[in-house]
Coordinates of C-alpha atoms in Angstrom, one line a residue:
M22 CA -71.1 -27.4 73.5
Q23 CA -72.1 -24.0 74.9
V24 CA -71.6 -20.8 72.9
I25 CA -72.3 -17.2 73.9
I26 CA -72.9 -14.7 71.1
V27 CA -72.6 -11.0 72.1
G28 CA -74.6 -9.0 69.7
G29 CA -78.0 -9.9 68.3
G30 CA -78.0 -8.0 65.1
K31 CA -78.0 -9.6 61.7
T32 CA -74.6 -11.2 62.1
G33 CA -75.3 -12.5 65.6
A34 CA -78.8 -13.8 64.8
H35 CA -77.6 -15.6 61.7
L36 CA -74.7 -17.1 63.6
A37 CA -77.1 -18.2 66.4
S38 CA -79.4 -19.8 63.9
R39 CA -76.6 -21.7 62.2
L40 CA -75.2 -23.0 65.4
T41 CA -78.5 -24.2 66.8
D42 CA -79.2 -26.0 63.6
D43 CA -76.0 -27.9 64.3
G44 CA -77.3 -28.8 67.8
I45 CA -75.2 -26.4 69.7
A46 CA -76.6 -24.6 72.8
V47 CA -76.5 -20.9 72.2
T48 CA -77.1 -17.9 74.4
V49 CA -77.3 -14.4 72.9
I50 CA -76.5 -11.2 74.8
E51 CA -78.1 -8.1 73.3
Q52 CA -78.8 -4.7 75.0
R53 CA -81.4 -3.3 72.6
A54 CA -84.9 -4.4 73.8
E55 CA -86.4 -4.4 70.3
V56 CA -83.5 -6.6 69.0
V57 CA -83.8 -9.0 71.9
E58 CA -87.5 -9.5 71.0
R59 CA -86.6 -10.0 67.3
V60 CA -83.9 -12.6 68.1
R61 CA -86.4 -14.5 70.3
Q62 CA -88.8 -14.6 67.4
I63 CA -86.2 -15.6 64.8
C64 CA -84.5 -18.2 67.1
P65 CA -87.0 -19.5 69.6
S66 CA -84.6 -22.2 70.8
V67 CA -81.9 -19.7 71.7
S68 CA -81.6 -18.2 75.2
V69 CA -81.5 -14.4 74.9
I70 CA -80.3 -12.1 77.7
E71 CA -80.9 -8.4 77.6
G72 CA -77.7 -6.5 78.7
S73 CA -74.2 -5.6 77.6
G74 CA -71.6 -8.3 76.9
S75 CA -68.9 -6.0 78.4
D76 CA -70.7 -6.4 81.8
P77 CA -69.2 -9.3 83.8
E78 CA -72.5 -9.8 85.6
V79 CA -74.3 -10.2 82.3
L80 CA -71.7 -12.6 81.0
E81 CA -72.0 -14.7 84.2
R82 CA -75.8 -14.8 83.8
A83 CA -75.2 -16.1 80.3
G84 CA -73.0 -18.9 81.6
V85 CA -69.6 -17.7 80.6
R86 CA -67.9 -19.8 83.3
I87 CA -69.0 -23.0 81.4
A88 CA -68.9 -21.6 77.9
D89 CA -66.8 -23.4 75.3
A90 CA -66.7 -20.3 73.0
V91 CA -67.7 -16.6 73.0
A92 CA -68.3 -14.7 69.8
A93 CA -68.4 -10.9 70.1
V94 CA -70.1 -9.6 67.0
T95 CA -71.6 -6.3 67.9
G96 CA -71.2 -3.2 65.7
L97 CA -68.9 -1.6 68.2
D98 CA -65.2 -2.6 68.2
E99 CA -64.8 -1.3 71.8
T100 CA -67.6 -3.6 73.1
N101 CA -66.2 -6.6 71.1
L102 CA -62.7 -6.0 72.5
V103 CA -63.7 -5.6 76.1
T104 CA -66.0 -8.6 75.9
S105 CA -63.1 -10.7 74.4
M106 CA -60.7 -9.6 77.1
L107 CA -63.2 -10.5 79.9
A108 CA -64.0 -13.8 78.3
K109 CA -60.4 -14.9 77.9
M110 CA -58.6 -13.3 80.8
E111 CA -61.2 -13.3 83.5
Y112 CA -63.2 -16.5 82.7
A113 CA -60.6 -18.5 80.6
V114 CA -63.1 -19.3 77.8
P115 CA -61.3 -21.7 75.4
R116 CA -62.2 -20.0 72.2
V117 CA -62.9 -16.3 71.7
V118 CA -63.9 -14.9 68.3
A119 CA -64.4 -11.2 67.7
R120 CA -65.8 -9.1 64.8
V121 CA -63.6 -6.2 63.6
N122 CA -65.8 -3.4 62.2
N123 CA -63.2 -0.8 61.6
P124 CA -60.1 -2.2 59.8
A125 CA -57.9 0.5 61.5
N126 CA -58.6 -1.3 64.8
A127 CA -57.6 -4.8 63.6
W128 CA -54.2 -4.6 65.2
M129 CA -55.8 -4.7 68.6
F130 CA -57.7 -8.0 68.0
T131 CA -54.9 -10.4 68.9
P132 CA -54.4 -13.2 71.5
V133 CA -52.6 -10.7 73.7
N134 CA -55.9 -8.9 74.1
G135 CA -57.9 -12.1 74.5
V136 CA -59.0 -12.6 70.8
D137 CA -58.2 -16.0 69.3
V138 CA -59.7 -15.1 66.0
G139 CA -60.4 -11.5 64.8
V140 CA -62.8 -11.5 61.8
N141 CA -62.0 -8.4 59.8
Q142 CA -64.8 -8.3 57.3
A143 CA -63.2 -5.6 55.1
E144 CA -60.0 -7.6 54.8
I145 CA -62.0 -10.8 53.9
T146 CA -63.9 -8.9 51.2
A147 CA -60.7 -7.4 49.8
R148 CA -58.9 -10.8 49.8
F149 CA -61.8 -12.4 47.8
V150 CA -61.8 -9.5 45.3
I151 CA -58.0 -9.5 44.8
E152 CA -57.7 -13.3 44.6
G153 CA -60.7 -13.4 42.2
M154 CA -58.8 -11.1 39.9
D155 CA -55.3 -12.3 40.2
V156 CA -54.8 -15.9 41.2
H157 CA -56.7 -17.9 38.6
D158 CA -59.8 -19.1 40.5
M159 CA -58.0 -19.8 43.8
Y160 CA -59.8 -18.7 47.0
T161 CA -58.7 -18.8 50.6
L162 CA -61.5 -20.4 52.6
M163 CA -59.8 -20.2 56.0
K164 CA -56.5 -19.2 57.7
L165 CA -55.3 -21.6 60.3
G166 CA -52.8 -20.9 63.1
R167 CA -50.1 -18.3 63.3
D168 CA -47.9 -19.9 60.7
E169 CA -50.2 -19.0 57.9
H170 CA -51.5 -22.4 56.8
S171 CA -54.7 -22.2 54.8
I172 CA -57.6 -24.1 53.4
V173 CA -58.0 -23.0 49.8
Q174 CA -60.4 -23.8 47.0
V175 CA -58.9 -24.0 43.5
T176 CA -60.2 -24.8 40.0
V177 CA -58.3 -27.1 37.6
G178 CA -57.6 -24.9 34.6
A179 CA -58.1 -26.1 31.0
H180 CA -54.4 -26.4 30.4
A181 CA -53.3 -27.0 34.0
R182 CA -50.3 -29.3 34.7
V183 CA -52.5 -31.4 37.0
A184 CA -55.3 -32.0 34.5
G185 CA -55.5 -35.7 33.8
L186 CA -53.1 -36.7 36.6
A187 CA -53.8 -38.9 39.6
L188 CA -53.2 -37.2 42.9
K189 CA -50.3 -39.6 43.7
D190 CA -48.5 -38.4 40.6
I191 CA -48.8 -34.7 41.2
P192 CA -45.7 -33.0 42.8
F193 CA -47.6 -31.2 45.5
P194 CA -45.5 -28.9 47.8
A195 CA -44.7 -30.1 51.3
E196 CA -47.4 -29.9 54.0
T197 CA -50.2 -30.1 51.4
V198 CA -53.2 -32.4 51.6
V199 CA -56.1 -32.5 49.1
T200 CA -59.2 -33.0 51.4
A201 CA -62.0 -32.9 48.8
V202 CA -62.7 -32.8 45.0
E203 CA -65.8 -31.7 43.3
H204 CA -66.3 -33.4 39.9
E205 CA -69.4 -32.6 37.8
G206 CA -71.3 -31.6 40.8
N207 CA -70.4 -34.6 42.9
L208 CA -68.2 -34.3 46.0
I209 CA -65.5 -36.9 46.3
V210 CA -63.3 -37.8 49.2
P211 CA -60.1 -38.4 47.2
N212 CA -57.4 -40.9 47.5
G213 CA -54.1 -41.3 45.6
G214 CA -55.8 -42.7 42.6
T215 CA -58.3 -39.8 42.2
V216 CA -57.7 -38.2 38.8
L217 CA -58.2 -34.4 38.4
E218 CA -59.9 -33.1 35.3
S219 CA -60.3 -29.7 33.8
G220 CA -63.0 -27.8 35.7
D221 CA -62.8 -29.9 38.9
E222 CA -62.7 -28.0 42.2
A223 CA -60.3 -29.1 44.9
I224 CA -60.2 -28.2 48.6
I225 CA -56.6 -28.2 49.7
F226 CA -54.8 -27.7 53.0
T227 CA -51.4 -26.1 52.5
S228 CA -48.7 -23.8 53.8
E229 CA -48.2 -20.1 52.8
E230 CA -45.3 -21.2 50.6
G231 CA -47.3 -24.0 49.1
R232 CA -50.0 -21.6 47.8
D233 CA -47.8 -20.2 45.1
E234 CA -46.9 -23.7 43.8
I235 CA -50.5 -24.7 43.8
R236 CA -51.4 -21.7 41.7
R237 CA -48.8 -22.8 39.1
L238 CA -50.0 -26.4 39.1
F239 CA -53.6 -25.6 38.7
S240 CA -53.6 -22.6 36.4

């Protein structure tokens, strides 16, 4: 797998390090000379190109024609958006992810403008704060697709309706799958006979409508 990261700051460097640890071939594009040198020191196995990700010639030097994904994570929304549009519309990169720095610009980071996933950091932070306060230890780990399916993490409350029940006996909402359960520090791949106990953590795939019912079941 070939991934191009545009932006070698803290976000880009961390992402590059994580991906290379997973055996993914990564090329970083960064236009600041001092940052280029720092990325090379931090991630010696990463190919680093000095230049702008909004420049088609630089993207081609980075191998955009064969890239499986492009992540535009600079501190400038304009650069991230132009990079995304080039990657998707000019080079047909299968997966384009872009960082949204200013929440007011989030409306532009859509598939129409070449962005498959716009990562709005302010919105993510707000969601974790709000959910942490209001939804009884239920957190959204990831949104999937345009129909608002999610992967959520939820804690079995002390007096939850699901406490002491096997998964097969729990009236989960439609389009819901329990993918993992953590019990006393041990991660379990569950089956229908897996019993949930107070304090267990469950990772669940569900629809937007299913989230509310899961809150009621687990709180």
